[in-house]
Short mmCIF file of C-alpha atoms and ligand atoms in Angstrom, two decimals:
data_model
loop_
_atom_site.label_atom_id
_atom_site.label_comp_id
_atom_site.label_asym_id
_atom_site.label_seq_id
_atom_site.Cartn_x
_atom_site.Cartn_y
_atom_site.Cartn_z
CA MET A 1 115.93 111.01 129.96
CA LYS A 2 113.65 107.95 130.10
CA ALA A 3 115.28 104.53 130.14
CA ARG A 4 114.80 103.00 126.70
CA GLU A 5 112.82 99.81 126.28
CA THR A 6 114.82 96.95 124.78
CA TRP A 7 114.10 93.73 122.92
CA LYS A 8 114.49 90.70 125.10
CA ASN A 9 117.52 89.43 123.21
CA ARG A 10 119.21 89.32 119.82
CA SER A 11 116.85 86.65 118.47
CA VAL A 12 113.80 88.77 119.18
CA PHE A 13 115.47 91.71 117.49
CA ILE A 14 116.28 89.65 114.40
CA MET A 15 112.76 88.32 114.33
CA ALA A 16 111.38 91.85 114.48
CA ALA A 17 113.69 92.94 111.67
CA VAL A 18 112.76 89.92 109.56
CA GLY A 19 109.08 90.54 110.30
CA SER A 20 109.43 94.09 109.07
CA ALA A 21 111.36 93.06 105.97
CA ILE A 22 109.22 90.13 104.93
CA GLY A 23 105.90 91.61 103.99
CA LEU A 24 103.60 92.39 101.11
CA GLY A 25 106.74 93.47 99.32
CA ASN A 26 107.78 89.86 98.93
CA MET A 27 104.56 88.31 97.78
CA TRP A 28 102.64 91.19 96.25
CA ARG A 29 105.21 93.72 95.02
CA PHE A 30 108.18 91.53 94.11
CA PRO A 31 106.46 89.25 91.56
CA TYR A 32 104.89 92.08 89.60
CA VAL A 33 107.90 94.36 89.72
CA ALA A 34 110.00 91.44 88.50
CA ALA A 35 107.48 90.70 85.76
CA GLN A 36 107.35 94.35 84.65
CA ASN A 37 111.12 94.59 84.54
CA GLY A 38 112.29 91.67 82.47
CA GLY A 39 111.20 88.58 84.43
CA GLY A 40 114.29 86.52 85.16
CA ALA A 41 116.61 89.28 84.00
CA PHE A 42 115.36 91.34 86.92
CA LEU A 43 117.06 88.98 89.33
CA ILE A 44 120.45 90.29 88.21
CA PRO A 45 119.92 93.96 89.14
CA TYR A 46 117.95 92.74 92.15
CA PHE A 47 120.80 90.70 93.62
CA THR A 48 123.31 93.36 92.62
CA ALA A 49 121.20 95.85 94.54
CA LEU A 50 121.08 93.51 97.52
CA ILE A 51 124.85 93.20 97.71
CA THR A 52 125.84 96.76 96.81
CA ALA A 53 123.14 98.66 98.67
CA GLY A 54 120.76 96.47 100.67
CA ILE A 55 123.22 94.85 103.03
CA PRO A 56 125.58 97.83 103.44
CA ILE A 57 122.68 100.16 104.25
CA MET A 58 121.19 97.60 106.58
CA ILE A 59 124.52 97.56 108.44
CA ILE A 60 124.51 101.36 108.49
CA GLU A 61 121.02 101.48 109.95
CA TYR A 62 121.75 98.81 112.57
CA GLY A 63 124.92 100.65 113.51
CA LEU A 64 123.16 103.99 113.79
CA GLY A 65 120.40 102.55 115.93
CA ARG A 66 122.73 100.69 118.26
CA ARG A 67 125.15 103.55 118.86
CA SER A 68 122.46 106.16 119.42
CA GLN A 69 119.67 104.11 120.99
CA ALA A 70 117.41 106.60 119.26
CA SER A 71 115.35 107.05 116.12
CA ALA A 72 116.74 108.14 112.73
CA ASN A 73 116.42 111.89 113.32
CA VAL A 74 118.48 111.80 116.53
CA ALA A 75 120.85 109.08 115.30
CA LEU A 76 121.81 111.09 112.22
CA GLY A 77 121.61 114.44 113.98
CA ALA A 78 124.21 113.18 116.45
CA ILE A 79 126.71 112.81 113.61
CA LYS A 80 126.09 116.34 112.41
CA LYS A 81 123.14 118.55 113.13
CA PRO A 82 121.95 119.12 109.54
CA LEU A 83 121.78 115.36 109.04
CA ARG A 84 118.79 115.37 111.33
CA PHE A 85 116.88 116.41 108.23
CA VAL A 86 117.96 113.21 106.45
CA GLY A 87 116.64 111.25 109.40
CA TRP A 88 113.29 113.01 109.23
CA LEU A 89 113.13 112.57 105.48
CA SER A 90 113.45 108.82 105.83
CA ILE A 91 110.88 108.79 108.62
CA MET A 92 108.51 110.80 106.44
CA ALA A 93 108.96 108.22 103.68
CA ALA A 94 107.87 105.56 106.17
CA PHE A 95 104.88 107.71 107.07
CA GLY A 96 103.94 108.07 103.38
CA ILE A 97 104.31 104.38 102.66
CA ASN A 98 102.28 103.30 105.64
CA ILE A 99 99.32 105.29 104.39
CA TYR A 100 99.04 103.15 101.28
CA TYR A 101 100.43 99.97 102.80
CA CYS A 102 97.41 99.81 105.05
CA ILE A 103 95.01 100.25 102.18
CA VAL A 104 96.50 97.14 100.60
CA LEU A 105 95.81 95.39 103.89
CA ALA A 106 92.27 96.74 103.64
CA TRP A 107 91.92 95.10 100.21
CA VAL A 108 93.17 91.85 101.68
CA ILE A 109 90.66 92.09 104.52
CA ASN A 110 87.93 92.69 101.94
CA PHE A 111 88.77 89.42 100.26
CA PHE A 112 88.02 87.30 103.31
CA ILE A 113 84.28 87.14 102.86
CA PRO A 114 84.16 86.52 99.08
CA VAL A 115 87.06 84.09 99.27
CA PHE A 116 84.68 81.24 100.03
CA ASP A 117 82.82 82.04 96.88
CA ILE A 118 85.91 82.23 94.71
CA THR A 119 84.75 79.76 92.09
CA SER A 120 81.92 82.09 91.14
CA TRP A 121 83.90 85.33 90.74
CA ALA A 122 87.22 84.00 89.51
CA VAL A 123 86.03 81.90 86.59
CA ASP A 124 88.68 83.48 84.38
CA ILE A 125 90.90 86.58 84.38
CA THR A 126 88.08 88.76 83.10
CA SER A 127 85.68 87.86 85.88
CA SER A 128 88.42 88.05 88.50
CA LYS A 129 89.32 91.47 87.17
CA ILE A 130 85.73 92.62 87.48
CA HIS A 131 85.62 91.29 91.01
CA PHE A 132 88.76 93.13 92.09
CA PHE A 133 88.33 96.37 90.17
CA THR A 134 84.57 96.74 90.49
CA ASP A 135 83.34 94.74 93.48
CA ILE A 136 86.29 95.40 95.81
CA LEU A 137 87.96 98.61 94.63
CA HIS A 138 85.09 100.25 92.72
CA LEU A 139 87.83 101.59 90.51
CA SER A 140 86.90 104.82 88.76
CA ASP A 141 88.05 106.21 85.41
CA GLY A 142 91.03 108.15 86.63
CA PRO A 143 92.87 109.64 89.60
CA TRP A 144 90.53 112.64 89.80
CA ASP A 145 87.34 110.64 89.54
CA PHE A 146 86.68 109.73 93.18
CA GLN A 147 83.10 108.51 92.98
CA LYS A 148 82.70 108.16 96.75
CA ILE A 149 84.21 106.65 99.86
CA TYR A 150 83.40 102.94 99.85
CA LEU A 151 82.44 101.73 103.28
CA PRO A 152 83.92 98.21 103.15
CA LEU A 153 87.30 99.67 102.17
CA LEU A 154 87.06 102.28 104.88
CA ILE A 155 86.17 99.63 107.45
CA GLY A 156 89.06 97.46 106.24
CA LEU A 157 91.39 100.43 106.54
CA PHE A 158 90.11 101.17 110.01
CA LEU A 159 90.54 97.55 111.14
CA ALA A 160 94.08 97.45 109.77
CA TRP A 161 95.00 100.61 111.66
CA LEU A 162 93.23 99.49 114.80
CA ALA A 163 95.21 96.25 114.82
CA ILE A 164 98.62 97.78 114.27
CA TRP A 165 97.92 100.63 116.66
CA ALA A 166 96.88 98.21 119.40
CA ILE A 167 99.98 96.08 118.83
CA ILE A 168 102.49 98.92 118.77
CA LYS A 169 100.87 100.66 121.73
CA SER A 170 101.29 97.51 123.80
CA GLY A 171 105.08 97.83 124.00
CA LEU A 172 108.09 95.77 122.97
CA GLY A 173 107.43 92.80 125.27
CA LYS A 174 104.03 92.11 123.69
CA ILE A 175 105.29 92.89 120.20
CA GLY A 176 107.97 90.23 120.69
CA LYS A 177 105.28 87.69 121.50
CA ILE A 178 103.12 88.64 118.53
CA LEU A 179 106.13 88.27 116.27
CA LEU A 180 106.44 84.64 117.33
CA PHE A 181 103.23 84.12 115.41
CA THR A 182 103.34 86.65 112.56
CA VAL A 183 106.86 85.77 111.39
CA PRO A 184 106.98 81.96 111.16
CA VAL A 185 103.35 81.23 110.29
CA PRO A 186 103.25 83.00 106.89
CA VAL A 187 106.58 81.40 105.99
CA VAL A 188 105.07 77.98 106.57
CA LEU A 189 101.96 78.97 104.62
CA VAL A 190 104.08 80.10 101.66
CA LEU A 191 105.89 76.78 101.74
CA ILE A 192 102.54 75.01 101.52
CA LEU A 193 101.52 77.19 98.56
CA LEU A 194 104.92 76.55 97.01
CA VAL A 195 104.59 72.78 97.18
CA ARG A 196 101.08 73.02 95.78
CA GLY A 197 102.31 75.26 92.95
CA LEU A 198 105.31 73.16 92.00
CA THR A 199 103.29 69.98 91.76
CA LEU A 200 100.82 71.46 89.27
CA GLU A 201 100.87 70.65 85.60
CA GLY A 202 102.35 73.48 83.53
CA ALA A 203 104.19 74.97 86.52
CA THR A 204 107.39 74.95 84.47
CA VAL A 205 105.86 77.36 81.96
CA GLY A 206 105.63 79.92 84.73
CA LEU A 207 109.01 79.11 86.20
CA ASN A 208 110.66 79.41 82.80
CA TYR A 209 109.18 82.84 82.43
CA TYR A 210 110.20 83.75 85.97
CA LEU A 211 113.78 82.61 85.57
CA SER A 212 114.69 83.19 81.93
CA PRO A 213 116.47 86.49 81.53
CA GLU A 214 115.32 89.08 79.04
CA TRP A 215 118.79 90.54 78.65
CA SER A 216 117.80 93.62 76.68
CA LYS A 217 116.03 94.99 79.76
CA LEU A 218 119.33 95.30 81.58
CA ALA A 219 120.29 98.27 79.41
CA ASN A 220 117.37 100.23 80.79
CA PRO A 221 118.35 102.30 83.86
CA GLN A 222 114.75 102.36 85.02
CA VAL A 223 114.97 98.61 85.51
CA TRP A 224 117.98 99.14 87.76
CA LEU A 225 116.25 101.86 89.71
CA ALA A 226 113.24 99.59 90.13
CA ALA A 227 115.57 96.88 91.46
CA TYR A 228 117.17 99.20 93.99
CA GLY A 229 113.74 100.52 94.94
CA GLN A 230 112.46 96.99 95.43
CA ILE A 231 115.45 96.08 97.59
CA PHE A 232 114.94 99.13 99.80
CA PHE A 233 111.23 98.47 100.09
CA SER A 234 111.67 94.80 100.74
CA LEU A 235 114.47 95.10 103.29
CA SER A 236 112.78 98.09 104.95
CA VAL A 237 115.98 100.12 104.61
CA GLY A 238 116.18 103.81 103.84
CA PHE A 239 113.10 104.49 105.95
CA GLY A 240 114.63 104.71 109.37
CA THR A 241 112.68 101.58 110.28
CA MET A 242 115.75 99.52 110.95
CA ILE A 243 117.27 102.42 112.88
CA ALA A 244 114.20 102.53 115.10
CA TYR A 245 114.17 98.76 115.62
CA SER A 246 117.87 98.53 116.33
CA SER A 247 117.66 101.44 118.76
CA PHE A 248 115.93 98.97 121.07
CA MET A 249 118.68 96.40 120.94
CA PRO A 250 120.99 95.80 123.84
CA LYS A 251 124.20 97.77 123.22
CA ASN A 252 126.35 94.66 122.83
CA THR A 253 124.26 93.09 120.05
CA GLU A 254 126.23 91.65 117.14
CA LEU A 255 125.59 93.60 113.93
CA PRO A 256 127.02 92.55 110.56
CA ASN A 257 125.94 88.93 110.79
CA SER A 258 122.51 89.99 112.03
CA ALA A 259 122.26 92.25 108.97
CA ALA A 260 123.29 89.41 106.67
CA ILE A 261 120.78 87.02 108.24
CA THR A 262 117.95 89.54 107.86
CA SER A 263 118.85 90.47 104.29
CA PHE A 264 119.50 87.02 102.89
CA GLY A 265 116.53 85.60 104.78
CA ASN A 266 114.28 88.23 103.24
CA CYS A 267 115.54 87.86 99.68
CA ALA A 268 115.52 84.07 99.83
CA PHE A 269 111.90 84.36 100.90
CA SER A 270 111.09 86.67 97.95
CA PHE A 271 112.79 84.29 95.59
CA LEU A 272 110.77 81.39 97.00
CA ALA A 273 107.53 83.36 96.97
CA GLY A 274 108.29 84.03 93.29
CA PHE A 275 108.27 80.27 92.72
CA ALA A 276 104.99 79.92 94.57
CA VAL A 277 103.40 82.67 92.47
CA PHE A 278 104.83 81.86 89.04
CA SER A 279 104.25 78.12 89.26
CA VAL A 280 100.55 78.74 89.79
CA LEU A 281 100.52 81.33 86.99
CA GLY A 282 102.21 78.77 84.73
CA TYR A 283 99.50 76.24 85.56
CA PHE A 284 96.89 78.84 84.75
CA ALA A 285 98.52 79.70 81.41
CA PHE A 286 98.71 76.01 80.61
CA ILE A 287 95.12 75.22 81.49
CA THR A 288 93.53 78.26 79.86
CA ASN A 289 95.86 78.47 76.87
CA VAL A 290 96.72 82.11 77.54
CA PRO A 291 100.37 83.06 76.90
CA ILE A 292 102.29 83.40 80.17
CA GLU A 293 103.56 86.87 79.20
CA GLN A 294 99.99 88.05 79.15
CA VAL A 295 99.18 86.33 82.42
CA ALA A 296 102.11 87.90 84.23
CA GLN A 297 101.71 91.48 83.03
CA ALA A 298 99.22 92.71 85.57
CA GLY A 299 101.12 95.22 87.70
CA PRO A 300 99.90 95.76 91.26
CA SER A 301 96.86 93.61 90.52
CA LEU A 302 98.80 90.41 89.89
CA ALA A 303 98.18 89.05 93.38
CA PHE A 304 94.56 90.15 93.46
CA ILE A 305 93.35 89.24 89.99
CA VAL A 306 95.50 86.72 88.23
CA TYR A 307 96.52 84.68 91.24
CA PRO A 308 92.96 84.13 92.52
CA ALA A 309 91.86 83.26 88.97
CA ALA A 310 94.63 80.69 88.89
CA LEU A 311 93.70 79.33 92.32
CA ALA A 312 90.13 78.89 91.18
CA GLN A 313 91.39 76.43 88.58
CA LEU A 314 93.03 74.15 91.13
CA PRO A 315 91.87 70.57 90.90
CA LEU A 316 91.07 70.26 94.62
CA TRP A 317 90.66 72.29 97.80
CA ILE A 318 90.21 75.58 95.99
CA LYS A 319 88.66 77.45 98.91
CA PHE A 320 91.24 76.17 101.32
CA PHE A 321 94.16 77.38 99.21
CA ALA A 322 92.48 80.68 98.43
CA PHE A 323 91.87 81.30 102.11
CA LEU A 324 95.46 80.33 102.86
CA PHE A 325 96.73 82.80 100.30
CA PHE A 326 94.87 85.79 101.73
CA LEU A 327 95.73 84.79 105.27
CA THR A 328 99.37 84.68 104.20
CA LEU A 329 99.14 88.18 102.75
CA LEU A 330 97.52 89.49 105.93
CA LEU A 331 100.08 87.95 108.25
CA LEU A 332 102.95 88.99 106.02
CA GLY A 333 101.72 92.56 105.91
CA ILE A 334 100.79 93.15 109.50
CA ASP A 335 104.25 93.07 111.07
CA SER A 336 105.65 95.24 108.29
CA ALA A 337 102.84 97.72 108.78
CA PHE A 338 103.42 97.94 112.50
CA SER A 339 107.15 98.41 111.97
CA LEU A 340 106.31 101.43 109.82
CA LEU A 341 104.10 102.81 112.57
CA GLU A 342 106.85 102.20 115.11
CA THR A 343 109.31 104.12 112.93
CA VAL A 344 107.22 107.27 112.98
CA SER A 345 105.91 107.03 116.52
CA THR A 346 109.34 106.36 118.05
CA ALA A 347 110.64 109.41 116.21
CA LEU A 348 107.87 111.55 117.69
CA SER A 349 108.59 110.17 121.16
CA ASP A 350 112.27 110.93 120.69
CA LYS A 351 111.52 114.43 119.56
CA PHE A 352 108.77 115.53 121.89
CA ASN A 353 109.27 113.10 124.76
CA PHE A 354 105.76 111.71 124.14
CA SER A 355 104.64 108.48 125.76
CA ARG A 356 104.30 105.38 123.54
CA THR A 357 100.50 105.59 123.73
CA LYS A 358 100.37 109.24 122.80
CA ALA A 359 102.82 108.93 119.90
CA THR A 360 101.22 105.83 118.38
CA THR A 361 97.74 107.29 118.69
CA ILE A 362 98.69 110.53 116.96
CA VAL A 363 100.45 108.78 114.10
CA ALA A 364 97.85 106.06 113.60
CA LEU A 365 94.97 108.52 113.60
CA THR A 366 96.63 110.98 111.22
CA SER A 367 97.65 108.22 108.84
CA PHE A 368 94.22 106.67 108.88
CA LEU A 369 92.65 110.03 108.03
CA LEU A 370 95.15 110.70 105.26
CA GLY A 371 94.42 107.25 103.87
CA ILE A 372 90.71 107.91 103.43
CA PRO A 373 91.06 109.18 99.81
CA LEU A 374 92.52 105.77 99.05
CA SER A 375 89.24 104.15 99.98
CA THR A 376 87.48 105.97 97.14
CA GLY A 377 87.20 104.80 93.55
CA ALA A 378 90.49 106.52 92.70
CA GLY A 379 92.44 104.71 95.43
CA LEU A 380 94.45 102.36 93.24
CA TYR A 381 95.62 105.21 90.98
CA TRP A 382 96.70 107.24 94.00
CA LEU A 383 98.55 104.28 95.47
CA ASP A 384 100.32 103.51 92.22
CA ILE A 385 101.52 107.08 91.67
CA ILE A 386 102.53 107.74 95.28
CA ASP A 387 104.35 104.40 95.51
CA HIS A 388 106.24 105.07 92.28
CA PHE A 389 107.50 108.46 93.43
CA ILE A 390 108.37 107.58 97.02
CA MET A 391 110.04 104.32 96.07
CA ASN A 392 111.94 105.53 93.06
CA TYR A 393 112.99 108.97 94.20
CA LEU A 394 112.58 109.70 97.89
CA ILE A 395 114.03 106.45 99.14
CA THR A 396 116.87 106.52 96.69
CA ILE A 397 117.72 110.01 97.91
CA THR A 398 117.62 109.04 101.59
CA ALA A 399 119.75 105.98 100.82
CA ILE A 400 122.35 108.14 99.04
CA MET A 401 122.34 110.57 101.96
CA GLU A 402 122.78 107.80 104.53
CA CYS A 403 125.78 106.53 102.57
CA ILE A 404 127.25 110.03 102.46
CA ALA A 405 126.58 110.55 106.17
CA ILE A 406 128.55 107.45 107.10
CA GLY A 407 131.05 107.43 104.25
CA TRP A 408 132.03 111.06 104.25
CA VAL A 409 130.74 112.91 107.29
CA MET A 410 131.31 110.40 110.06
CA GLY A 411 133.97 108.47 108.14
CA THR A 412 133.96 104.74 107.50
CA LYS A 413 137.02 104.19 109.70
CA LYS A 414 135.25 105.21 112.85
CA PHE A 415 132.03 103.51 111.82
CA THR A 416 133.57 100.17 110.87
CA ALA A 417 135.56 100.15 114.11
CA GLU A 418 132.30 100.52 116.04
CA ILE A 419 130.57 97.84 114.01
CA ASN A 420 133.45 95.39 114.30
CA LYS A 421 133.28 95.42 118.08
CA ASN A 422 131.94 91.93 118.87
CA ALA A 423 131.19 91.24 115.17
CA GLU A 424 130.86 87.67 113.92
CA ILE A 425 131.80 88.84 110.42
CA ARG A 426 134.12 91.83 110.24
CA ILE A 427 133.50 94.55 107.70
CA GLY A 428 136.24 96.62 106.14
CA PHE A 429 137.47 97.71 102.75
CA ILE A 430 134.58 96.43 100.65
CA PHE A 431 132.02 98.04 102.91
CA SER A 432 133.88 101.36 102.83
CA PHE A 433 134.29 101.27 99.07
CA LEU A 434 130.60 100.56 98.54
CA VAL A 435 129.34 103.16 100.96
CA LYS A 436 131.72 105.91 99.92
CA PHE A 437 131.85 105.40 96.17
CA LEU A 438 130.04 102.66 94.33
CA THR A 439 126.58 102.69 95.89
CA PRO A 440 126.08 106.49 95.81
CA LEU A 441 127.46 106.56 92.28
CA ILE A 442 125.08 103.90 90.99
CA LEU A 443 122.14 105.49 92.77
CA ILE A 444 122.91 109.02 91.61
CA THR A 445 123.35 107.89 87.99
CA THR A 446 120.17 105.84 87.87
CA ILE A 447 118.11 108.50 89.56
CA ILE A 448 119.23 111.19 87.11
CA ILE A 449 118.64 109.10 84.01
CA SER A 450 115.31 107.87 85.28
CA PHE A 451 114.24 111.38 86.13
CA ILE A 452 114.96 112.50 82.58
CA ARG A 453 112.90 109.60 81.22
CA GLU A 454 110.15 110.41 83.68
CA ILE A 455 109.87 113.90 82.24
CA GLU A 456 109.84 112.58 78.69
CA LYS A 457 107.15 110.03 79.42
CA PRO A 458 104.85 110.40 82.45
CA TYR A 459 104.55 107.24 84.57
CA GLU A 460 102.02 104.76 83.17
CA GLY A 461 100.44 107.51 81.06
CA TYR A 462 98.70 109.16 84.01
CA PRO A 463 97.47 112.74 83.46
CA PHE A 464 100.18 115.33 84.02
CA SER A 465 98.15 116.99 86.79
CA ALA A 466 97.96 113.72 88.74
CA ILE A 467 101.68 113.11 88.42
CA MET A 468 102.40 116.64 89.60
CA VAL A 469 99.95 116.73 92.50
CA LEU A 470 100.09 113.15 93.76
CA GLY A 471 103.64 112.23 92.78
CA VAL A 472 105.69 115.40 92.96
CA GLY A 473 103.21 116.98 95.41
CA THR A 474 103.54 114.12 97.90
CA LEU A 475 107.32 114.39 97.73
CA ILE A 476 107.21 118.14 98.32
CA PHE A 477 104.77 117.70 101.20
CA LEU A 478 106.94 115.05 102.86
CA ILE A 479 110.08 117.13 102.37
CA ILE A 480 108.43 120.20 103.93
CA CYS A 481 107.24 118.13 106.91
CA ALA A 482 110.76 116.76 107.34
CA LEU A 483 112.19 120.24 107.17
CA LEU A 484 109.78 121.64 109.76
CA LEU A 485 110.33 118.70 112.09
CA SER A 486 114.07 119.05 111.90
CA VAL A 487 114.09 122.79 112.54
CA PHE A 488 111.41 123.45 115.15
CA LYS A 489 111.01 122.47 118.78
CA ASN A 490 114.15 120.47 119.00
CA ASP A 491 115.51 121.03 122.50
CA TYR A 492 114.85 117.45 123.53
CA GLU A 493 116.30 116.12 120.27
CA GLU A 494 119.40 118.22 120.76
CA GLU A 495 119.86 117.11 124.33
CA GLN A 496 119.90 113.50 123.19
CA GLU A 497 122.16 114.19 120.22
CA ASN A 498 124.69 115.80 122.54
CA GLY A 499 124.47 112.84 124.89
CA ILE A 500 125.25 110.45 122.04
CA ARG A 501 128.14 112.59 120.87
CA LEU A 502 129.65 112.51 124.35
CA SER A 503 129.20 108.80 124.89
CA ASN A 504 130.70 107.97 121.49
CA GLY A 505 133.68 110.27 121.77
CA GLY A 506 132.85 113.10 119.32
CA ASN A 507 130.22 112.90 116.54
N1 LIG B 601 109.56 95.51 103.87
C1 LIG B 601 108.15 95.57 103.86
C2 LIG B 601 107.63 94.65 102.77
O1 LIG B 601 108.37 94.07 102.05
C3 LIG B 601 107.61 96.96 103.68
C4 LIG B 601 108.28 97.98 104.52
C5 LIG B 601 108.95 99.01 103.92
C6 LIG B 601 108.27 97.90 105.90
C7 LIG B 601 109.61 99.95 104.67
C8 LIG B 601 108.93 98.83 106.67
C9 LIG B 601 109.61 99.85 106.06
O2 LIG B 601 106.47 94.50 102.62
#
């Protein structure tokens, strides 16, 4: 067996984990998901999800990575062979997400040239909408109306993949150095945007909307599922990403406190980014006399339509702040995107004994090719549907299965004992109760109720065929891939699983 690469020390590991967690999810996905699901009220299910599922599953993934020094498939397979499938399922979710994550990066890249001309295309929401939907996305009339592949999007997609491929191929030492730039810089940039936002007239209108709870929404299970989905997406848990990253940590690395630092750091950042976004939206509502509810209801386009329109109304330094905003998005997204690539490529290396270069090249190339339909006029519809199904169903299922694997198959006693070795914060009863009972129960209930509602009312009114092919079809495709990968050609996987079993004294 090859000696495994490791992060230089615990700080580099934490930085990598934070870099993966803090991404477009915080600045692009969080504000619109919060706005769609009750504004301030959303913070309640969101923080509940953080405590009951985010942190416990983060600890699970760190623990699995550290004990096995291998990717999710091997780490879970070492507990019990059939669990290898759960590992592959989570890795496949990462694979699916990365395909559309990079197209969002491609949109961001496509904003860099027009950004200096922002005052001409973002005069108001309508013109900003036209710019995003027509000039950048060339959005068609529906998911089956492709028009054609748009070259600038394709080039953006290619550049995004080229960058993350080159970074991941270069190995952990280089990645550690790149993280020194891609983690702190966007945080500073968001702080600058935050100060700018908070000092604008009318900012409170936005913040009131952001923070005032719409209690009635809390009765809707779909809001809860969206909150759990957002936590999983934002913390990068449930995807095997944190298992892959922690498989490179030195075996004596402290775990529970590292998990708490990563999780709270990420959510505090989302919360802050929410202030940066909503204060500017409040200013925009104030200056243009449009009700804030209307301003905030823009779904995935919030960051690309409404926010630029708001920036274009700034009293001074419009181009500077607009440039800063897109640079922030790019830097936020890049280290999350490469963590997704790492998840899948490490798994391939751990299965087939591929070199880093070979594994990253195969994954990056396949994902780039599969992402090409997203650079057509139907791209946004595809992204929206695929995201909804992976995030609401697949990830919830892998999270439930990870809880069951640790809570019931391996047993929390053995697991907590392993975690508590050299822990700065010890875990015990609460962790066990959450992982064995509460978290799976909440997730199973919300997923069932939401599924029933899903059947009653197709997501966002998309045609039934699109929901079936792109939503359900993607899930079936990913499940079949996971199944094939867990059943075939697994001598090398098995050899490692047995090794882990031996060195950890049974499962
Ligand atoms: N956490 C990242 C974000 O918030 C996205 C991500 C999801 C990264 C899953 C890795 C794994 O943008």
